[in-house]
Short mmCIF file of C-alpha atoms in Angstrom, two decimals:
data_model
loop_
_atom_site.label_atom_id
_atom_site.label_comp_id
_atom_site.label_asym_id
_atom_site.label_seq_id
_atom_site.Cartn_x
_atom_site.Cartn_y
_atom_site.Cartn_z
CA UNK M 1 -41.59 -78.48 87.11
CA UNK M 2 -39.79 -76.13 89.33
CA UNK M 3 -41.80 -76.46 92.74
CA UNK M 4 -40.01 -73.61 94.66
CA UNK M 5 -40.64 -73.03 98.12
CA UNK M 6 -42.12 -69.46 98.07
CA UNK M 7 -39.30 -67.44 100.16
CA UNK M 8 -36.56 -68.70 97.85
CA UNK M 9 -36.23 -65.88 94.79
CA UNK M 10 -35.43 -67.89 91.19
CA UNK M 11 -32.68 -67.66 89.44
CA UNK M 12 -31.99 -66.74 86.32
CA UNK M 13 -29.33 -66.78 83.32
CA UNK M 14 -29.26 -64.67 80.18
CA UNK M 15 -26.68 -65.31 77.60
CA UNK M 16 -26.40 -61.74 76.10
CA UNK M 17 -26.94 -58.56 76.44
CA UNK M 18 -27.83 -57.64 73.06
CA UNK M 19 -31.74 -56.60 72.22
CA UNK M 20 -33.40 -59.45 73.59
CA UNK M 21 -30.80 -60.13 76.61
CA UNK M 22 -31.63 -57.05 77.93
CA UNK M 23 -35.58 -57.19 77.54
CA UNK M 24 -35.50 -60.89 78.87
CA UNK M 25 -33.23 -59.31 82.11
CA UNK M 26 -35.64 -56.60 82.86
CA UNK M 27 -38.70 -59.07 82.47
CA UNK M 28 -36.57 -61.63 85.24
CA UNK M 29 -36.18 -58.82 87.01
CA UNK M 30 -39.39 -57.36 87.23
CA UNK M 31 -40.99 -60.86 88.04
CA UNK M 32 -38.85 -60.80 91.17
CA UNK M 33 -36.04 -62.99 89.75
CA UNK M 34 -32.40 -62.79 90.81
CA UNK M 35 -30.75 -62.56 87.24
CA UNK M 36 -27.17 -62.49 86.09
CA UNK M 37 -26.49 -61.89 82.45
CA UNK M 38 -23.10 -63.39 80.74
CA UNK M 39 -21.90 -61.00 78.12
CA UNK M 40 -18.54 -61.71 76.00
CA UNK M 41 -17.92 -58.20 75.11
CA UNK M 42 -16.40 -55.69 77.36
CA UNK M 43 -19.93 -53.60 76.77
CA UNK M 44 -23.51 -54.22 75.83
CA UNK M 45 -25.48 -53.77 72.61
CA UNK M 46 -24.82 -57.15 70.82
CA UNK M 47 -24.94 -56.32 67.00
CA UNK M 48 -25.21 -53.01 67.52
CA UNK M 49 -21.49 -52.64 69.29
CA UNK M 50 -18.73 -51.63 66.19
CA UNK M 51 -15.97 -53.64 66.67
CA UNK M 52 -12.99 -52.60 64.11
CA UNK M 53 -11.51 -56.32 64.77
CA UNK M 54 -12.61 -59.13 62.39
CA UNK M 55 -12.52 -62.94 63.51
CA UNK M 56 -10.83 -62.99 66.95
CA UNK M 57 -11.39 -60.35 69.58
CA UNK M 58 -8.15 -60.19 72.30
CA UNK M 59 -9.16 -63.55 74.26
CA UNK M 60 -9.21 -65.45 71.14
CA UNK M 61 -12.99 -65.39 71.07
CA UNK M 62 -14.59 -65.07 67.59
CA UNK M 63 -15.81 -61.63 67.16
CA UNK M 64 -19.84 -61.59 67.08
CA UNK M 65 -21.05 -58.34 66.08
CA UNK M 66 -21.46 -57.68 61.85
CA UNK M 67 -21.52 -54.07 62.53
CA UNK M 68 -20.00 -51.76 59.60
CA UNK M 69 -18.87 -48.40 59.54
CA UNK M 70 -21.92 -45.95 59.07
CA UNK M 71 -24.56 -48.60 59.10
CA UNK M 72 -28.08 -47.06 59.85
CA UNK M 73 -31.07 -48.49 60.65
CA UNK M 74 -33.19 -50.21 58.29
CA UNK M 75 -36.33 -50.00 59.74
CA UNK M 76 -37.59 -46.60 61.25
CA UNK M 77 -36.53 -46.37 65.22
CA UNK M 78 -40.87 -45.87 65.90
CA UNK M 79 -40.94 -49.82 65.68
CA UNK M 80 -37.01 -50.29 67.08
CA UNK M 81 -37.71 -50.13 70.33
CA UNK M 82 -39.63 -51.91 73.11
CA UNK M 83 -43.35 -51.83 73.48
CA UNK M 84 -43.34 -49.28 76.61
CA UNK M 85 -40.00 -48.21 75.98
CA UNK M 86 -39.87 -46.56 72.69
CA UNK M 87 -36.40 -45.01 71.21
CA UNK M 88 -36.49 -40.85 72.61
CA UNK M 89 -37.52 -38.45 69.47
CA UNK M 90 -35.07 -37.04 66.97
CA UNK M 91 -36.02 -36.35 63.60
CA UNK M 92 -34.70 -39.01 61.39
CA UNK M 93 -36.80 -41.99 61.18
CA UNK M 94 -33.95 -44.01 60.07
CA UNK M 95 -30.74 -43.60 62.47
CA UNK M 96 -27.15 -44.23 63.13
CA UNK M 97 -25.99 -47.73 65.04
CA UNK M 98 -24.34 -45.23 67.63
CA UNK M 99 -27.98 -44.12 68.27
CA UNK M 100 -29.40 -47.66 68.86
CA UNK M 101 -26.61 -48.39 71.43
CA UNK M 102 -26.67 -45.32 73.19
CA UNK M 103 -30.48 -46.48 73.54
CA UNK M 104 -30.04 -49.65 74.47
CA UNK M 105 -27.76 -48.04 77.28
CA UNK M 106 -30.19 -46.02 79.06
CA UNK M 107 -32.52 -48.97 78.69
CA UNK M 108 -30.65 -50.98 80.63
CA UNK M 109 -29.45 -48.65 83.17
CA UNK M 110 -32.95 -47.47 83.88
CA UNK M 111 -34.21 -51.06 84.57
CA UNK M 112 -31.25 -51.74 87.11
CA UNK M 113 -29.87 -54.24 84.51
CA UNK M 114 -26.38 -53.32 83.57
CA UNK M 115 -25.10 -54.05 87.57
CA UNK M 116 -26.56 -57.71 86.36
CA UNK M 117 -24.13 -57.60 83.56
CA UNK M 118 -20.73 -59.65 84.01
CA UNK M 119 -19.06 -58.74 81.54
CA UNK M 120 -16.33 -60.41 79.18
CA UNK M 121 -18.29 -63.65 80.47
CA UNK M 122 -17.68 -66.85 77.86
CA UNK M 123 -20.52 -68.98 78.02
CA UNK M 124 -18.54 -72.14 77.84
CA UNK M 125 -21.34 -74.60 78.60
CA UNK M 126 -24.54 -75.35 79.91
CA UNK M 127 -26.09 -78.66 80.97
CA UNK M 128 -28.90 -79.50 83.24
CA UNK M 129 -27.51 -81.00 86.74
CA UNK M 130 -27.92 -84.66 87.47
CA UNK M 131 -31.31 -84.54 89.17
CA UNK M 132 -32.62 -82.03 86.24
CA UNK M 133 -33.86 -79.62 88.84
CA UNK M 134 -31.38 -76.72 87.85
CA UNK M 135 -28.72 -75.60 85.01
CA UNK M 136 -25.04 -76.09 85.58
CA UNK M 137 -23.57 -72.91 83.77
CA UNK M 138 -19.66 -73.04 82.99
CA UNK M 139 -18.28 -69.23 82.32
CA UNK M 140 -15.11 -68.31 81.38
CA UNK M 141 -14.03 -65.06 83.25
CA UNK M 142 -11.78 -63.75 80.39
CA UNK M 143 -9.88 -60.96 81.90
CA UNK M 144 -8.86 -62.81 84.82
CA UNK M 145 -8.47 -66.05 82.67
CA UNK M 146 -10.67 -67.85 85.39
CA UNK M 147 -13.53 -70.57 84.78
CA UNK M 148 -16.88 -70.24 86.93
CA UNK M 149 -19.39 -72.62 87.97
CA UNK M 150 -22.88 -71.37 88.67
CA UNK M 151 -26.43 -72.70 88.62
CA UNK M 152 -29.42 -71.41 87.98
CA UNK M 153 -33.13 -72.78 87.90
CA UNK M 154 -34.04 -70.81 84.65
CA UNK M 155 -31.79 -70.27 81.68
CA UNK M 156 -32.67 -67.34 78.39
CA UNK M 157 -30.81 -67.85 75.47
CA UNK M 158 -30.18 -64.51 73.73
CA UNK M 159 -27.02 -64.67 71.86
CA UNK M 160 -28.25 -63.62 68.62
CA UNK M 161 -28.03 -64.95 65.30
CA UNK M 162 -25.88 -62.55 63.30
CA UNK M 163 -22.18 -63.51 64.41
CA UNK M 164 -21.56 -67.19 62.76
CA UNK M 165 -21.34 -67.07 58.53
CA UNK M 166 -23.12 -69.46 56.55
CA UNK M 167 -21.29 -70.24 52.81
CA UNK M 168 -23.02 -71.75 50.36
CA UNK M 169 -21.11 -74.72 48.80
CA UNK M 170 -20.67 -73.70 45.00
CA UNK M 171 -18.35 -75.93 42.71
CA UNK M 172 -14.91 -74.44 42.87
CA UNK M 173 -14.56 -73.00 45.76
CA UNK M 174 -11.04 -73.85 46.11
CA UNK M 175 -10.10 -72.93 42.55
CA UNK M 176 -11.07 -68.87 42.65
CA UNK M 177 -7.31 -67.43 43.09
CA UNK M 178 -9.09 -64.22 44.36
CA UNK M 179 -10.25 -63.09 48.05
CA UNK M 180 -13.34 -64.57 49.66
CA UNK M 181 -15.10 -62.66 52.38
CA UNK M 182 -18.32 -62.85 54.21
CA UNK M 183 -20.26 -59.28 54.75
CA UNK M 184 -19.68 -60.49 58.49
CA UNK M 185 -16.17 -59.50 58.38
CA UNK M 186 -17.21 -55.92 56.27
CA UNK M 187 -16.37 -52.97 58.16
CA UNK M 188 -16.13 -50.07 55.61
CA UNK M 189 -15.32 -49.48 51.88
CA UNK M 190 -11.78 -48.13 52.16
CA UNK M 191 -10.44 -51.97 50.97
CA UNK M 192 -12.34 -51.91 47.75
CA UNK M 193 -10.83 -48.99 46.10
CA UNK M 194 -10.05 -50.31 41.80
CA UNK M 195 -11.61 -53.56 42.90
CA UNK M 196 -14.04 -55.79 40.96
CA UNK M 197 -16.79 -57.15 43.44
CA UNK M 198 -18.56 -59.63 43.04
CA UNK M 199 -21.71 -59.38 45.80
CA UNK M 200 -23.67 -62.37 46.06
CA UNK M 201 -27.07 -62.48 48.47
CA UNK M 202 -29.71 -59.72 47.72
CA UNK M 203 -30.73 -58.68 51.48
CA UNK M 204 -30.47 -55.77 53.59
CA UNK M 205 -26.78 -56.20 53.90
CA UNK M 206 -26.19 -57.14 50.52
CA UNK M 207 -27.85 -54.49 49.26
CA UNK M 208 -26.57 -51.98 51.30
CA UNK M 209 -22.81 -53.50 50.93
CA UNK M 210 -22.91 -53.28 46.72
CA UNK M 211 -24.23 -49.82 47.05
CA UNK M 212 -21.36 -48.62 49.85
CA UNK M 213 -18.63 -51.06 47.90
CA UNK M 214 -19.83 -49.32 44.56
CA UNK M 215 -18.89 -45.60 45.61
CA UNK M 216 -14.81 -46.83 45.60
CA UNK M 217 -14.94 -50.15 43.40
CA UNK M 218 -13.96 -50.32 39.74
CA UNK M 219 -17.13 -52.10 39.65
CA UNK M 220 -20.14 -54.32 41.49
CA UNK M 221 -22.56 -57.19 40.24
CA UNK M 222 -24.95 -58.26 43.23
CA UNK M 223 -25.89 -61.96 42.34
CA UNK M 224 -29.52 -62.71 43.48
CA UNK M 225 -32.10 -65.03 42.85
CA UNK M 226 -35.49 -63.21 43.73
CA UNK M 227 -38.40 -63.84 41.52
CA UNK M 228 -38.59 -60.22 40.64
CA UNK M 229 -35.16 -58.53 40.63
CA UNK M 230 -34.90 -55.68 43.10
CA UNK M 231 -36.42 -52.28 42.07
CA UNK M 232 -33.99 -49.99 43.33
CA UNK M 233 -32.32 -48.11 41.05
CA UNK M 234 -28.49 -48.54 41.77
CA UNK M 235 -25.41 -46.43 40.02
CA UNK M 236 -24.37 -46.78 36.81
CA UNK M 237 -21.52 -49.34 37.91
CA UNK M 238 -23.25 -51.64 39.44
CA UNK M 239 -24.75 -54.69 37.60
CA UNK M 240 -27.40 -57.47 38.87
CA UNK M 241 -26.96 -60.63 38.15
CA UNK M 242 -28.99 -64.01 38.57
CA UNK M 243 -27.30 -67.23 40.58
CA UNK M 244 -23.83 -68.04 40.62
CA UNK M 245 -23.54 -71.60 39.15
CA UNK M 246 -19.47 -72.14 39.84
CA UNK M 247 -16.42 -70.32 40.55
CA UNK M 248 -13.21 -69.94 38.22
CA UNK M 249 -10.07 -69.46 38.68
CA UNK M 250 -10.27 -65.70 38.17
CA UNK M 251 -14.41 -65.07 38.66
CA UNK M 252 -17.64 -67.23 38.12
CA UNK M 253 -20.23 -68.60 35.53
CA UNK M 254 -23.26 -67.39 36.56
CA UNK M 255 -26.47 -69.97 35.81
CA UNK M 256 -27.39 -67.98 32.43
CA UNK M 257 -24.18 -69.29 31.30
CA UNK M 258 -22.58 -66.45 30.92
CA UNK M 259 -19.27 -65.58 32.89
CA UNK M 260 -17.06 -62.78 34.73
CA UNK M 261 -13.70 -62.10 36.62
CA UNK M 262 -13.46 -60.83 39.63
CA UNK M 263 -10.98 -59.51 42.07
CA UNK M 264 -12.74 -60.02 45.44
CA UNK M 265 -16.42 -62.02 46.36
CA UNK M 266 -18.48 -60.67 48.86
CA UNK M 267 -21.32 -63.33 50.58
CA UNK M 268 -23.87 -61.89 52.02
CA UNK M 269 -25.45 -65.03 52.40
CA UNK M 270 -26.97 -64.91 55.76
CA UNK M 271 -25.90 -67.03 58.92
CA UNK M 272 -25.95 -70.32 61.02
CA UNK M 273 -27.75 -70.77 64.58
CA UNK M 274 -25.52 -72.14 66.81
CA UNK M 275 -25.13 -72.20 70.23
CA UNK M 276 -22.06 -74.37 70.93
CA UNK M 277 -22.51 -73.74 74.57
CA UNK M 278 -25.44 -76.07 75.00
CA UNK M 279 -24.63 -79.73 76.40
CA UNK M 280 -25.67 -82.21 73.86
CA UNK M 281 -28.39 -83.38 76.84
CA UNK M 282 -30.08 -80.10 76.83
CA UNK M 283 -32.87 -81.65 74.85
CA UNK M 284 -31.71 -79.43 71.61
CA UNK M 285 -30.86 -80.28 68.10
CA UNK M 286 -30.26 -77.74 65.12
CA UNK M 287 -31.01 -78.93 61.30
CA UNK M 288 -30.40 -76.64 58.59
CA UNK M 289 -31.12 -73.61 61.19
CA UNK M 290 -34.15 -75.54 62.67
CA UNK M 291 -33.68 -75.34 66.24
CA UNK M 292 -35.87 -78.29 67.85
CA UNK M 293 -37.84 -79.08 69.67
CA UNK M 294 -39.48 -75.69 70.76
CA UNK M 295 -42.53 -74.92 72.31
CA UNK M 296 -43.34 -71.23 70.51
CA UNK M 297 -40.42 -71.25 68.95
CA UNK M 298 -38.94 -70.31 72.14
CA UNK M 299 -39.88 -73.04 75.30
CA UNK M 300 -37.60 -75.70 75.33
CA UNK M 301 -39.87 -78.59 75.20
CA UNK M 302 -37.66 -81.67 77.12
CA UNK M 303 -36.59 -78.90 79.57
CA UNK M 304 -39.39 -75.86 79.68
CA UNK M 305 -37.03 -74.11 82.03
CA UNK M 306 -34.97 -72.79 79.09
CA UNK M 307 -35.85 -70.55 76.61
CA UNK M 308 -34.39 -69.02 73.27
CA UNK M 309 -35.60 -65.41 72.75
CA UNK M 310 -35.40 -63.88 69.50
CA UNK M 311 -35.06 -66.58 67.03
CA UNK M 312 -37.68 -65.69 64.27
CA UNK M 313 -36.78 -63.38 61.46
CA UNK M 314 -38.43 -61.40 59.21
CA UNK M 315 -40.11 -59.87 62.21
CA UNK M 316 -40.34 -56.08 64.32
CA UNK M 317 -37.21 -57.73 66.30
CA UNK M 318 -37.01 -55.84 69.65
CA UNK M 319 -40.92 -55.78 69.73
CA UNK M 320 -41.05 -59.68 69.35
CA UNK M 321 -38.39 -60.20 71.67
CA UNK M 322 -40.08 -58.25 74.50
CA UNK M 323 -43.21 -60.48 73.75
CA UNK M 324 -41.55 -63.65 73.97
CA UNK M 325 -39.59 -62.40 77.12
CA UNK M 326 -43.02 -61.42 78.67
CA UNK M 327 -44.40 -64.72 77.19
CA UNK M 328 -41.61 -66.65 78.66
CA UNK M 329 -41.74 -65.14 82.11
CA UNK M 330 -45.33 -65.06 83.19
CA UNK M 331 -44.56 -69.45 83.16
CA UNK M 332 -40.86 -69.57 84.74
CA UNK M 333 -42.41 -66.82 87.13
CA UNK M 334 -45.51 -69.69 88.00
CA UNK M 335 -47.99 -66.78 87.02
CA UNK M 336 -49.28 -69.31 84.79
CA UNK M 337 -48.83 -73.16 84.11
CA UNK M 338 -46.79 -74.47 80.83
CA UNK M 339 -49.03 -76.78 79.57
CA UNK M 340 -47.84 -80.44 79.44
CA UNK M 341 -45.11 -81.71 77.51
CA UNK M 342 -47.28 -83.53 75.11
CA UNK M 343 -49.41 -80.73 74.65
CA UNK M 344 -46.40 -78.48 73.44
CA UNK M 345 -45.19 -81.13 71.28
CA UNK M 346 -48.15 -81.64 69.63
CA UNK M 347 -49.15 -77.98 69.06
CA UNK M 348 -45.45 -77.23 67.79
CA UNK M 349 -45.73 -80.43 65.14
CA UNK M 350 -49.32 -78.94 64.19
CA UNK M 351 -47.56 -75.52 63.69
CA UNK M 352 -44.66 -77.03 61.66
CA UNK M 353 -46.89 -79.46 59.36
CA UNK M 354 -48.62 -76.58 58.36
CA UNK M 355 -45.75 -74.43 57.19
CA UNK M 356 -44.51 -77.70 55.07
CA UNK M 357 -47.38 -78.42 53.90
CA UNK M 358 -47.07 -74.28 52.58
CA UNK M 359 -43.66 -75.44 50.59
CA UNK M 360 -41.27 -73.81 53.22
CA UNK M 361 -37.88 -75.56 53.88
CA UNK M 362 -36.29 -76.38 57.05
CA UNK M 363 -34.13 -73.63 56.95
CA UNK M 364 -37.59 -71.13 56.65
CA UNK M 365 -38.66 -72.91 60.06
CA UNK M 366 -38.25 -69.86 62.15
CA UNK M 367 -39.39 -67.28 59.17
CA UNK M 368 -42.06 -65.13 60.24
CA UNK M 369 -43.14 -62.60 57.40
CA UNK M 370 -46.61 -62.89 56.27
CA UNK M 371 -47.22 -65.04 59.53
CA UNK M 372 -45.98 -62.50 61.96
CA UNK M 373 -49.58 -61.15 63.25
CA UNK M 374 -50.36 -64.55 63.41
CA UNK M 375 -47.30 -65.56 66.04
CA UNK M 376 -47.30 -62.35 67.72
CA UNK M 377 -51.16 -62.56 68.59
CA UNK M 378 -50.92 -66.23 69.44
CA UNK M 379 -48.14 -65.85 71.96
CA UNK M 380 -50.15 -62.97 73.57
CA UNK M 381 -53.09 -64.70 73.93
CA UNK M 382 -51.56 -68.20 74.82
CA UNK M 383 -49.62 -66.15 77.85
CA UNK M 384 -52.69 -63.52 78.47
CA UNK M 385 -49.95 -60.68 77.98
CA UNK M 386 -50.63 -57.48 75.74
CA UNK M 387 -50.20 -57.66 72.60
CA UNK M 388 -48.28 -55.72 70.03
CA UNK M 389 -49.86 -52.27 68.83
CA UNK M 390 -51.73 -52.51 65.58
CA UNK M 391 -49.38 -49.68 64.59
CA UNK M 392 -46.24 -51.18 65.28
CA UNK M 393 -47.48 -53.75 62.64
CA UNK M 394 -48.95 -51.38 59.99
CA UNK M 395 -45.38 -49.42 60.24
CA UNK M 396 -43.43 -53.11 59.64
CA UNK M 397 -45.35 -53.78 56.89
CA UNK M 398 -45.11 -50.57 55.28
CA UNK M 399 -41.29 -50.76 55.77
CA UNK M 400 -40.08 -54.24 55.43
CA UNK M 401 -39.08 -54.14 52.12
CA UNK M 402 -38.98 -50.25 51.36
CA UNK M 403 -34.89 -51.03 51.06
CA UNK M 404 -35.39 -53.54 47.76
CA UNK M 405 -37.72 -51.16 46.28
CA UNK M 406 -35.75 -47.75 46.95
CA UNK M 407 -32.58 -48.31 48.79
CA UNK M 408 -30.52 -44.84 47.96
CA UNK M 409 -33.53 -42.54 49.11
CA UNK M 410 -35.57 -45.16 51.41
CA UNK M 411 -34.08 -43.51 54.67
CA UNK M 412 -35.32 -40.28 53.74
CA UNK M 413 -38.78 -41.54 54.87
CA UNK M 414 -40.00 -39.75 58.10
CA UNK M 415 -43.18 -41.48 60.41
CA UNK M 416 -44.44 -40.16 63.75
CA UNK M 417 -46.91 -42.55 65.94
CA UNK M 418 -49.70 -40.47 66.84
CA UNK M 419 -51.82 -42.94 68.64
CA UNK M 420 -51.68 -46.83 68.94
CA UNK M 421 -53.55 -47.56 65.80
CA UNK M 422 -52.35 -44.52 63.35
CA UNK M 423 -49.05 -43.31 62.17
CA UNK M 424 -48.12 -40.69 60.00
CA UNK M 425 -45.51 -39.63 57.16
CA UNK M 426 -43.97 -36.48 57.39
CA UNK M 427 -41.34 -35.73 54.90
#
């Protein structure tokens, strides 16, 4: 427990300034904090900065953002932005990237964050200091080629989890003679023009990348394996298929037996939480993308004076990442008391036994969906912060999977909030 003497202001480091960087910044700050915020890129926006370079930036950094050319939202901008901070009115429900940066801009400016911001700052490591009363943060200063030692008493981990691939392990691998990407490294369709794609992973961005892909490829199959295959109804050169079982020298046998060639394969297969910055005595261990032990699923439980905001998916992500920086705060601020470290434990291996014992898998540990009311209202209540609007959930629901059942005309949908229990459409 942090017992600071009253006069002294705490400190406090945010890896990122992506979405829930910045909220976690402007919550430090507003508590009274003194904050400095390590950012990699030259600007702010996380995944929302396009970045035409693919797997090194200039410092020999791997390149984080996904970002394609074109990409627009797919959720409407009502629920995109913060709880008191919504994204300013335009028309279009559904809008560009370029948009969503230029918000998160005057965001930060208007909180007083972006003079926080240091940035093309490498986190290169962070360990708790020998009498575990602060953080030892090691930065690389990457335009001066310098390495910095600071420390801090509080430490917000907000570096995303969209920048590091995750490949699944089919037989073969090594045998396909053709080229192997990963929808990280997509940035527009020029490439594919008289190529045969093979797209496996049915998400957001595999959807969106067989549809994009199709309009200059020979041809597309998008390999999923949903229960129900998606709705939407795609063009005429585009095929689904179920799971890939192996790869061939020239394509892959799919698990109905059948096979096909290929000339490139796409995996949109989702990525890997990892934060290689952490000290292996931080008190943090990830399995299959379960990052342990958390109190939340964002306290730190050996060391409640780190947090990780933003880690659930399937979730209304800027609105849950303002609630767990709010959440977060009112204890490192000493509004409120953590309880102990026993008591976390034990609520977070309540919380997990009962998702197992619901037949999710490690790597669902930190998948919200169907539970998100659930988390959202618990960490509101648990912190005694407000809540999220009831129409910021009705909207979520109403949209989450609008892109499997309609993706070609799904961002023709309009909605205006008119109060904090009612939307509308207007088309």
């Amino acid at each position: 427990v942090n017992d600071m003497v009253n006069d002294k202001k705490r400190t406090y480091c945010v890896i990122g300034a992506g979405t829930a960087g910045l909220c976690a910044a402007r919550h430090a700050l507003q508590a009274g904090g003194e904050v400095t915020v390590f950012e990699m890129a030259n600007q702010l926006g996380g995944t929302w900065v396009f970045n035409e370079q693919v797997d090194k930036n200039e410092y020999g950094i791997d390149v984080h953002s996904s970002m394609y050319k074109g990409l627009k939202t797919n959720l409407p901008k009502e629920i995109m932005g913060y709880p008191d901070f919504p994204i300013p009115e335009q028309e279009s429900s559904y809008i560009p990237a370029e948009d969503m940066l230029r918000f998160f801009k005057y965001f930060s400016d208007f909180f007083g964050i972006t003079e926080c911001i240091k940035f093309s700052h490498y986190v290169i490591r962070v360990k708790p200091t020998k009498d575990e009363k602060q953080w030892e943060v090691i930065v690389r200063d990457c335009p001066n080629d310098e390495f910095k030692t600071y420390y801090f008493d509080y430490v917000l981990v907000c570096n995303g989890h969209y920048h590091t691939p995750k490949l699944p392990n089919y037989p073969g691998l090594g045998v396909y003679k053709g080229k192997q990407m990963h929808s990280h490294d997509y940035r527009c369709n020029d490439p594919f023009v008289g190529e045969t794609v093979l797209v496996i992973g049915a998400g957001p961005s595999g959807m969106d990348l067989a549809y994009e892909i199709s309009k200059k490829a020979e041809r597309v199959t998008l390999s999923h394996h949903l229960k129900d295959k998606p709705k939407t109804v795609f063009p005429d050169n585009v095929t689904l298929k179920n799971d890939v079982a192996r790869l061939t020298e020239t394509g892959v046998v799919f698990a109905d037996g059948t096979s096909q060639d290929f000339s490139v394969i796409c995996y949109s297969t989702g990525y890997k939480y990892t934060f290689p910055f952490l000290s292996c005595d931080c008190g943090i261990v990830v399995e299959d993308n379960y990052v342990q032990k958390l109190y939340k699923h964002c306290i730190n439980i050996r060391y409640p004076t780190m947090a990780f905001i933003g880690l659930p998916y399937y979730v209304c992500a800027a609105q849950m990442m303002d609630l767990q920086a709010r959440f977060c705060i009112k204890f490192f601020s000493g509004d409120k008391q953590l309880p102990s470290q026993e008591d976390m434990e034990k609520d977070t291996n309540a919380e997990m036994e009962e998702r197992w014992s619901r037949g999710m898998k490690k790597r669902q540990a930190h998948m919200m969906g169907p539970q998100e009311d659930r988390y959202y209202d618990d960490l509101a209540r648990t912190a005694g912060v407000d809540p999220i609007k009831p129409v910021i959930k009705k909207l979520h629901k109403l949209c989450a999977f609008r892109f499997s059942e309609d993706l070609v005309n799904f961002r023709k949908d309009n909605f205006r909030i008119i109060d904090d229990e009612t939307y509308v459409k207007v088309n």
